[in-house]
Short mmCIF file of C-alpha atoms in Angstrom, two decimals:
data_model
loop_
_atom_site.label_atom_id
_atom_site.label_comp_id
_atom_site.label_asym_id
_atom_site.label_seq_id
_atom_site.Cartn_x
_atom_site.Cartn_y
_atom_site.Cartn_z
CA MET A 1 173.33 89.36 102.86
CA SER A 2 171.27 86.71 104.86
CA TYR A 3 169.38 84.24 102.94
CA GLN A 4 166.11 85.44 104.35
CA THR A 5 166.95 88.79 102.94
CA TYR A 6 167.81 87.58 99.63
CA PHE A 7 164.58 85.78 99.28
CA GLU A 8 162.58 88.67 100.46
CA ASN A 9 164.12 90.95 98.02
CA ARG A 10 163.28 88.58 95.04
CA ARG A 11 159.93 87.25 96.39
CA GLU A 12 157.75 89.13 93.85
CA GLN A 13 160.21 88.12 90.95
CA HIS A 14 160.23 84.47 92.08
CA LEU A 15 156.33 84.30 92.31
CA ASN A 16 156.06 85.78 88.87
CA GLU A 17 158.35 83.15 87.50
CA LEU A 18 156.27 80.28 89.37
CA LYS A 19 153.12 81.93 87.92
CA GLU A 20 154.59 81.56 84.42
CA TRP A 21 155.02 77.89 84.99
CA LEU A 22 151.68 77.27 86.59
CA SER A 23 150.06 79.01 83.62
CA ILE A 24 151.05 76.05 81.26
CA PRO A 25 148.44 73.32 81.45
CA SER A 26 150.70 70.50 81.55
CA ILE A 27 148.14 67.73 82.12
CA SER A 28 149.82 64.45 81.39
CA ALA A 29 146.62 62.23 81.29
CA ILE A 30 144.93 64.17 78.45
CA SER A 31 146.56 63.42 75.12
CA GLN A 32 145.55 67.04 73.67
CA HIS A 33 147.73 68.60 76.34
CA LYS A 34 150.95 66.80 75.16
CA PRO A 35 152.34 70.21 73.55
CA ASP A 36 151.49 71.99 76.89
CA VAL A 37 153.52 69.17 78.77
CA ASN A 38 156.48 69.72 76.30
CA ARG A 39 156.22 73.50 76.98
CA ALA A 40 156.31 73.03 80.63
CA ALA A 41 159.55 70.93 80.32
CA GLN A 42 161.09 73.30 78.08
CA TRP A 43 160.25 76.15 80.58
CA LEU A 44 161.83 73.93 83.34
CA ALA A 45 165.09 73.34 81.44
CA ASP A 46 165.44 77.01 80.72
CA THR A 47 165.05 77.94 84.11
CA LEU A 48 167.38 75.42 85.56
CA LYS A 49 170.04 76.80 83.15
CA ARG A 50 169.50 80.45 84.38
CA ALA A 51 169.79 79.10 87.93
CA GLY A 52 173.39 77.84 87.02
CA LEU A 53 172.83 74.36 86.61
CA GLU A 54 174.76 72.45 83.89
CA ASN A 55 174.17 69.59 81.69
CA VAL A 56 170.68 70.42 81.24
CA SER A 57 168.73 68.17 78.82
CA ILE A 58 165.19 67.16 78.01
CA ASN A 59 165.10 63.38 77.55
CA GLU A 60 162.26 62.02 75.46
CA THR A 61 160.43 58.94 76.40
CA LYS A 62 157.57 56.90 75.02
CA GLY A 63 155.30 59.32 76.95
CA HIS A 64 156.29 62.66 78.32
CA PRO A 65 159.90 64.13 78.73
CA ILE A 66 162.28 63.73 81.77
CA VAL A 67 164.24 66.92 82.49
CA TYR A 68 167.84 66.42 83.92
CA ALA A 69 170.40 68.88 85.14
CA ASP A 70 173.40 68.70 87.47
CA HIS A 71 176.10 70.76 89.20
CA LEU A 72 178.96 68.37 90.17
CA HIS A 73 181.83 70.52 91.62
CA ALA A 74 182.12 69.59 95.15
CA PRO A 75 184.66 66.63 95.33
CA GLY A 76 184.37 64.40 98.24
CA LYS A 77 180.89 65.80 99.37
CA PRO A 78 177.55 64.01 99.19
CA THR A 79 175.51 64.00 95.94
CA ILE A 80 171.89 64.73 96.27
CA LEU A 81 169.25 63.88 93.47
CA VAL A 82 166.30 66.07 93.53
CA TYR A 83 163.21 64.21 92.07
CA GLY A 84 159.91 65.91 91.44
CA HIS A 85 157.24 66.23 88.60
CA TYR A 86 155.96 69.06 86.42
CA ASP A 87 152.95 67.28 85.20
CA VAL A 88 149.39 68.18 86.80
CA GLN A 89 146.05 66.56 87.52
CA PRO A 90 143.12 67.29 85.25
CA VAL A 91 140.92 70.26 86.56
CA ASP A 92 137.50 68.95 86.29
CA PRO A 93 134.79 70.10 87.73
CA LEU A 94 135.85 73.53 86.26
CA ASN A 95 132.99 75.22 87.59
CA LEU A 96 134.12 74.73 91.27
CA TRP A 97 137.30 76.74 90.74
CA GLN A 98 137.04 80.32 92.10
CA THR A 99 139.65 81.40 89.69
CA PRO A 100 140.67 79.70 86.33
CA PRO A 101 142.98 76.81 87.19
CA PHE A 102 145.74 78.01 84.91
CA GLU A 103 145.60 81.61 85.75
CA PRO A 104 147.51 81.86 88.99
CA ASP A 105 145.93 84.13 91.57
CA VAL A 106 147.39 85.24 94.97
CA ARG A 107 144.75 85.77 97.75
CA ASP A 108 144.62 85.29 101.34
CA GLY A 109 148.40 84.55 101.57
CA LYS A 110 147.91 81.45 99.20
CA LEU A 111 148.70 80.96 95.48
CA PHE A 112 145.87 79.40 93.77
CA ALA A 113 146.39 77.37 90.55
CA ARG A 114 146.57 73.73 89.43
CA GLY A 115 149.98 72.45 90.23
CA ALA A 116 150.80 75.11 92.90
CA THR A 117 151.37 72.75 95.63
CA ASP A 118 151.48 69.35 93.55
CA ASP A 119 154.20 69.60 92.46
CA LYS A 120 155.47 72.60 90.56
CA GLY A 121 155.51 74.88 93.51
CA GLN A 122 157.59 72.41 95.53
CA VAL A 123 160.01 71.69 92.69
CA PHE A 124 160.46 75.40 92.15
CA LEU A 125 161.65 75.90 95.72
CA HIS A 126 164.63 73.47 95.10
CA ILE A 127 165.52 75.35 91.93
CA LYS A 128 165.63 78.76 93.62
CA ALA A 129 167.41 77.40 96.75
CA VAL A 130 170.33 76.11 94.44
CA GLU A 131 170.28 79.39 92.47
CA ALA A 132 170.62 81.36 95.93
CA ILE A 133 173.47 79.50 97.10
CA LEU A 134 175.35 79.80 93.77
CA ALA A 135 174.75 83.59 93.72
CA GLU A 136 175.72 84.07 97.38
CA GLU A 137 178.61 81.59 97.82
CA LYS A 138 179.70 80.94 94.08
CA GLU A 139 179.50 77.30 94.79
CA LEU A 140 177.42 74.46 96.16
CA PRO A 141 178.20 72.67 99.41
CA VAL A 142 177.14 69.36 97.67
CA ASN A 143 176.93 67.99 94.36
CA ILE A 144 173.45 68.07 92.92
CA LYS A 145 171.30 66.65 90.26
CA PHE A 146 167.63 67.07 89.13
CA CYS A 147 165.43 64.52 87.66
CA ILE A 148 162.09 65.95 87.05
CA GLU A 149 159.41 63.98 85.22
CA GLY A 150 156.20 64.73 83.34
CA GLU A 151 154.20 61.62 84.11
CA GLU A 152 153.90 61.26 87.76
CA GLU A 153 150.20 61.80 87.83
CA VAL A 154 149.86 59.00 85.21
CA SER A 155 151.78 56.51 87.53
CA SER A 156 155.47 57.22 85.99
CA PRO A 157 155.28 54.44 83.41
CA ASN A 158 158.66 55.63 81.53
CA LEU A 159 160.91 56.77 84.70
CA PRO A 160 161.67 53.27 85.78
CA ILE A 161 163.06 52.57 82.41
CA TYR A 162 165.28 55.68 82.15
CA LEU A 163 166.37 54.93 85.73
CA GLU A 164 167.53 51.56 84.56
CA GLN A 165 169.33 52.89 81.51
CA HIS A 166 170.96 55.69 83.54
CA GLN A 167 171.71 54.39 86.80
CA ASP A 168 175.37 55.83 86.83
CA LYS A 169 174.27 59.20 85.64
CA LEU A 170 171.66 59.45 88.44
CA ALA A 171 173.62 57.86 91.13
CA ALA A 172 173.35 59.72 94.65
CA ASP A 173 173.88 59.51 98.19
CA ALA A 174 170.18 60.48 98.78
CA VAL A 175 167.08 61.25 96.75
CA LEU A 176 165.48 64.63 98.01
CA ILE A 177 161.78 64.87 97.23
CA SER A 178 159.12 67.60 98.12
CA ASP A 179 155.82 66.15 97.16
CA THR A 180 154.34 65.72 100.66
CA SER A 181 152.88 67.90 103.35
CA LEU A 182 153.42 69.24 106.85
CA ILE A 183 151.17 67.70 109.59
CA GLU A 184 149.41 71.10 109.84
CA LYS A 185 150.40 74.71 109.73
CA GLY A 186 153.74 75.02 111.74
CA LYS A 187 154.15 71.33 112.19
CA PRO A 188 156.88 70.04 109.65
CA ALA A 189 157.00 66.26 109.01
CA ILE A 190 159.21 63.88 107.31
CA SER A 191 157.66 60.87 105.86
CA THR A 192 159.34 57.53 106.63
CA GLY A 193 156.65 55.27 104.89
CA LEU A 194 154.41 55.44 101.78
CA ARG A 195 152.01 52.63 101.39
CA GLY A 196 152.11 50.31 98.22
CA LEU A 197 149.07 49.40 96.30
CA CYS A 198 147.43 46.65 94.45
CA SER A 199 143.94 46.90 92.82
CA LEU A 200 141.50 44.49 91.27
CA GLU A 201 138.02 44.11 89.73
CA LEU A 202 135.71 41.23 90.13
CA THR A 203 132.58 39.96 88.20
CA ILE A 204 129.81 37.83 89.76
CA ASN A 205 127.54 36.01 87.13
CA THR A 206 124.78 33.82 87.78
CA ALA A 207 121.98 33.21 85.17
CA ASN A 208 122.57 34.03 81.63
CA THR A 209 119.83 36.81 81.73
CA ASP A 210 118.08 39.13 84.20
CA LEU A 211 115.00 37.13 85.60
CA HIS A 212 111.60 38.45 86.88
CA SER A 213 111.56 38.45 90.73
CA GLY A 214 108.03 37.22 90.72
CA SER A 215 108.60 34.36 88.46
CA PHE A 216 112.06 33.34 89.68
CA GLY A 217 112.73 35.11 93.27
CA GLY A 218 113.51 32.53 96.10
CA GLY A 219 114.47 29.84 93.47
CA VAL A 220 117.59 31.10 91.62
CA PRO A 221 120.85 32.83 92.71
CA ASN A 222 121.02 36.57 92.71
CA ALA A 223 124.23 38.05 91.55
CA LEU A 224 123.83 41.10 93.91
CA HIS A 225 123.05 39.08 97.00
CA ALA A 226 126.18 36.83 96.00
CA ILE A 227 128.62 39.61 95.58
CA VAL A 228 127.42 41.23 98.95
CA THR A 229 128.07 38.14 100.74
CA LEU A 230 131.38 37.48 98.99
CA LEU A 231 132.66 41.13 99.86
CA ASN A 232 131.54 40.77 103.42
CA SER A 233 133.82 37.77 103.88
CA LEU A 234 136.94 40.04 103.20
CA HIS A 235 136.71 41.59 106.65
CA ASP A 236 135.86 40.53 110.14
CA VAL A 237 133.30 42.46 112.17
CA GLU A 238 135.99 44.57 113.88
CA GLY A 239 137.65 45.77 110.58
CA ARG A 240 140.64 43.43 110.21
CA VAL A 241 141.16 41.98 106.75
CA ALA A 242 140.03 38.28 106.71
CA VAL A 243 142.00 37.16 103.91
CA GLU A 244 144.27 34.29 105.04
CA GLY A 245 148.01 35.32 105.06
CA PHE A 246 147.27 39.08 104.35
CA TYR A 247 149.08 40.31 107.60
CA ASP A 248 152.01 37.67 107.23
CA ASP A 249 154.81 40.02 106.00
CA VAL A 250 153.55 42.95 108.10
CA ALA A 251 156.15 44.17 110.72
CA PRO A 252 154.69 45.38 114.15
CA LEU A 253 155.03 49.12 114.68
CA SER A 254 158.04 49.81 116.86
CA PRO A 255 157.79 51.76 120.12
CA GLU A 256 159.70 54.65 118.65
CA MET A 257 157.18 54.84 115.66
CA HIS A 258 154.15 54.66 118.10
CA ALA A 259 155.71 57.56 119.85
CA GLU A 260 156.25 59.68 116.80
CA PHE A 261 152.48 59.19 116.01
CA GLU A 262 151.51 60.10 119.54
CA LYS A 263 153.56 63.36 119.09
CA GLN A 264 151.00 64.24 116.31
CA GLN A 265 148.48 64.77 119.13
CA PHE A 266 145.81 64.13 116.47
CA ASN A 267 142.23 65.02 117.48
CA GLU A 268 139.87 62.05 116.54
CA GLU A 269 136.71 63.69 118.13
CA LYS A 270 137.43 66.64 115.75
CA LEU A 271 137.78 64.40 112.82
CA LYS A 272 134.47 62.79 113.60
CA GLN A 273 132.94 66.20 113.86
CA ASP A 274 134.36 67.56 110.70
CA LEU A 275 133.16 64.32 108.64
CA GLY A 276 129.73 64.10 110.27
CA LEU A 277 130.51 60.55 111.63
CA THR A 278 129.19 59.18 114.88
CA SER A 279 132.21 57.02 115.30
CA LEU A 280 135.63 55.97 113.53
CA PHE A 281 136.15 52.31 112.43
CA GLY A 282 139.22 50.25 111.83
CA GLU A 283 141.62 47.56 112.84
CA PRO A 284 141.57 47.32 116.63
CA GLY A 285 144.63 48.27 118.66
CA TYR A 286 145.73 51.24 116.54
CA THR A 287 144.87 55.05 116.38
CA PHE A 288 143.36 56.63 113.38
CA VAL A 289 146.78 57.97 112.26
CA GLU A 290 148.28 54.58 112.62
CA ARG A 291 145.64 52.81 110.82
CA VAL A 292 145.81 55.22 107.80
CA GLY A 293 149.54 55.61 107.64
CA ALA A 294 151.28 52.58 108.91
CA ARG A 295 148.84 49.56 108.48
CA PRO A 296 147.55 47.79 105.28
CA THR A 297 144.04 48.08 104.16
CA LEU A 298 141.40 46.56 101.75
CA GLU A 299 138.74 48.88 100.61
CA ILE A 300 135.70 48.45 98.23
CA ASN A 301 135.70 51.34 95.99
CA GLY A 302 132.73 50.56 93.77
CA LEU A 303 129.84 48.23 93.59
CA TYR A 304 127.21 47.99 90.87
CA GLY A 305 124.86 45.81 89.32
CA GLY A 306 121.18 45.37 88.71
CA PHE A 307 118.56 48.25 88.05
CA GLN A 308 119.80 51.65 89.07
CA GLY A 309 117.19 53.77 87.35
CA GLU A 310 114.39 56.00 88.69
CA GLY A 311 111.65 53.93 90.18
CA SER A 312 111.16 50.17 90.60
CA LYS A 313 112.11 47.19 88.39
CA THR A 314 111.51 43.82 89.88
CA VAL A 315 114.46 42.17 88.57
CA ILE A 316 116.97 39.40 89.57
CA PRO A 317 120.25 40.70 88.21
CA LYS A 318 122.36 38.11 86.31
CA GLU A 319 125.76 39.83 87.17
CA ALA A 320 127.26 42.20 89.50
CA HIS A 321 130.73 44.10 89.72
CA ALA A 322 133.05 45.34 92.40
CA LYS A 323 136.31 47.50 92.34
CA ILE A 324 138.83 46.96 95.25
CA THR A 325 142.17 48.49 96.34
CA CYS A 326 144.53 47.54 98.97
CA ARG A 327 147.13 50.12 100.54
CA LEU A 328 150.27 47.87 101.56
CA VAL A 329 152.87 48.53 104.01
CA ALA A 330 156.77 47.54 103.94
CA ASN A 331 157.41 44.00 103.09
CA GLN A 332 154.08 43.19 101.75
CA ASN A 333 154.43 42.06 98.03
CA PRO A 334 151.44 43.25 95.85
CA HIS A 335 151.64 40.23 93.61
CA ASP A 336 151.41 37.98 96.59
CA ILE A 337 148.60 40.00 98.23
CA LEU A 338 146.50 39.76 94.94
CA GLU A 339 146.91 35.96 94.75
CA LYS A 340 146.01 35.62 98.34
CA ILE A 341 142.82 37.65 97.75
CA GLU A 342 141.94 35.76 94.54
CA ARG A 343 142.39 32.37 96.54
CA HIS A 344 139.90 33.85 99.29
CA LEU A 345 137.39 34.89 96.84
CA LYS A 346 137.38 31.62 94.92
CA ALA A 347 136.90 29.84 98.21
CA ASN A 348 133.97 31.72 99.45
CA VAL A 349 131.98 32.21 96.23
CA PRO A 350 128.22 31.59 96.95
CA THR A 351 126.61 28.53 95.65
CA GLY A 352 125.23 29.20 92.03
CA ALA A 353 127.71 32.20 91.42
CA VAL A 354 130.77 32.26 88.98
CA LEU A 355 133.64 34.56 89.72
CA THR A 356 135.81 36.27 87.33
CA PHE A 357 138.81 38.10 88.71
CA TYR A 358 140.82 40.88 87.11
CA PRO A 359 144.02 41.97 88.82
CA GLY A 360 145.13 45.68 88.26
CA GLU A 361 147.83 47.86 89.54
CA LYS A 362 150.77 46.85 91.68
CA ALA A 363 153.33 48.96 93.58
CA PHE A 364 155.62 48.36 96.59
CA ALA A 365 155.68 50.25 99.56
CA PHE A 366 158.47 52.71 100.46
CA ASN A 367 159.89 52.58 104.07
CA ILE A 368 162.93 54.06 105.72
CA ASP A 369 164.32 54.09 109.29
CA PRO A 370 164.19 57.53 110.70
CA SER A 371 167.42 57.29 112.44
CA GLN A 372 168.94 57.48 109.03
CA PRO A 373 171.48 60.66 109.16
CA MET A 374 170.17 62.22 106.05
CA LEU A 375 166.78 62.31 107.53
CA GLN A 376 168.14 63.53 110.84
CA LYS A 377 169.68 66.40 109.39
CA ALA A 378 166.44 67.31 107.41
CA ALA A 379 164.58 67.29 110.79
CA ASP A 380 167.27 69.76 111.96
CA ALA A 381 166.89 71.84 108.91
CA TYR A 382 163.19 72.20 109.69
CA GLU A 383 163.77 73.16 113.39
CA LYS A 384 166.04 75.97 112.60
CA VAL A 385 163.59 77.57 110.17
CA TYR A 386 160.35 76.49 111.57
CA GLY A 387 161.46 76.74 115.30
CA THR A 388 159.98 73.16 115.84
CA ARG A 389 161.69 69.87 114.83
CA ALA A 390 160.04 67.66 112.21
CA LEU A 391 158.05 64.62 113.23
CA PHE A 392 158.65 61.39 111.39
CA THR A 393 155.35 60.25 110.12
CA LYS A 394 154.24 57.53 107.60
CA ASP A 395 151.59 58.61 104.93
CA GLY A 396 148.68 56.48 103.70
CA GLY A 397 148.99 57.53 100.25
CA SER A 398 151.24 55.91 97.46
CA ILE A 399 154.12 57.48 95.30
CA PRO A 400 155.32 54.16 93.79
CA ILE A 401 158.20 56.01 92.09
CA VAL A 402 159.74 56.80 95.55
CA GLU A 403 160.29 53.16 96.37
CA THR A 404 161.72 52.57 92.92
CA LEU A 405 164.07 55.45 93.10
CA SER A 406 165.44 54.38 96.43
CA ARG A 407 165.88 50.70 95.48
CA VAL A 408 167.42 51.27 92.09
CA LEU A 409 169.86 53.94 93.22
CA LYS A 410 170.37 52.26 96.54
CA ALA A 411 170.05 55.72 98.34
CA PRO A 412 167.71 56.91 101.20
CA ALA A 413 164.71 58.93 99.94
CA VAL A 414 164.31 62.18 102.03
CA LEU A 415 160.74 63.32 101.96
CA MET A 416 160.80 66.96 102.90
CA GLY A 417 157.29 68.19 102.01
CA PHE A 418 156.17 71.87 102.26
CA GLY A 419 152.54 71.50 101.25
CA LEU A 420 149.60 71.22 103.81
CA PRO A 421 146.86 68.63 103.82
CA ASP A 422 143.99 70.94 103.06
CA GLU A 423 145.59 72.40 100.02
CA ASN A 424 143.25 70.60 97.49
CA LEU A 425 145.86 68.70 95.50
CA HIS A 426 143.85 67.00 92.75
CA ALA A 427 140.79 69.06 93.63
CA PRO A 428 139.55 72.35 92.60
CA ASN A 429 141.02 75.42 94.12
CA GLU A 430 144.37 73.81 94.61
CA HIS A 431 146.84 76.29 96.29
CA PHE A 432 150.18 76.70 98.16
CA ASN A 433 150.35 78.45 101.33
CA LEU A 434 153.07 81.14 100.83
CA GLU A 435 154.35 81.05 104.35
CA ASN A 436 155.64 77.60 103.46
CA PHE A 437 156.88 78.94 100.18
CA ASP A 438 159.10 81.40 102.12
CA LYS A 439 160.05 78.89 104.64
CA GLY A 440 160.57 75.99 102.47
CA LEU A 441 163.37 78.03 100.54
CA LEU A 442 165.09 78.71 103.71
CA THR A 443 164.72 74.92 104.82
CA ILE A 444 166.10 73.62 101.68
CA VAL A 445 169.03 75.99 101.80
CA GLU A 446 169.70 75.10 105.49
CA TYR A 447 169.47 71.40 104.66
CA LEU A 448 171.91 71.53 101.61
CA ARG A 449 174.42 73.59 103.61
CA SER A 450 174.12 71.18 106.62
CA LEU A 451 175.18 68.10 104.48
#
């Protein structure tokens, strides 16, 4: 029996199983859902056992459990560690969901539910691919391990500790992850880079109280004026970050990577129309996909202060606040970048203003050479199933644990995603296109057998 026939014969059964898992509201960020997160971990462990995996365990942490399983009966063959997560995002605003987020519904060839594409649906593909090979061939072509956590949506606070404590147990020749997407329908992609991250908040203070603009206007510093001036100093007029040393460790894009971006044939005009923009903006010398995937950024995410109610209030605010995040690329150190931004801000504080700086998140970027053989075989596997070879991309988002996994285990991370960019992950009406559910199963089987 071909694997295509195998999966076709079991499609309804597989979807019903996945619906069971998706119906568990495993929201890691909300404490009242801790029993649900535990229930989702138990469901996963039971499913891994039924699939033929061994040494299945639910490992408690200070937060939510990590589920481990393996099948190690292929001496001399590569060992693959499958990483994913079974926790999901909160569902608000609930009124925007067409069907309840934890009552999975198939319509228009898509499976709608929270976690359908991020990441339960994609993790499920790996379990069923392994189960299929064991059923059809009675053995696996590789050694395989699963490490599935319940805290990815809250920045994986406990997985790095587990990794450090169990390096030998988790040792692998490659880490296989499905938590990314195709470029678009029918155009598979393998991400060779995920940007790192650092964040900060700042407060500007002037007088010790808000002041009447008639009595004091023009004679005292205004906290809002000061913060706007200060924030404007962070970029030049063309969009480059103006912080001294910000780009020091940024490697230029290779000609090969430029070529991979060009193959995407991204339509910038359509993007402008879709977003209602008159023009795009950003660092000169780079296309939109290069700016958002392979270049570092500094973005103001929030700015507030002064009177914001209805009507008018003639006040000079005594304080103002801003929130900033940077997306970082390979070789940039988030600790170093925060120090450089702090120096820049302190050097440019307007007269009469006092700055308070609050550093926040710090995560390193992930980067890998697309010529790595494990990635090349993954691109071949996509081609056999999708009819077109996967392109090598760099994604603008951050999955900090990918860099940690690759660094601690000294293994390449192979990012084989089967989602689509428009599947509303983290938003109402999240869904998973079943075309990629079907092709994803076949692609993973093809990949494991090719190794």
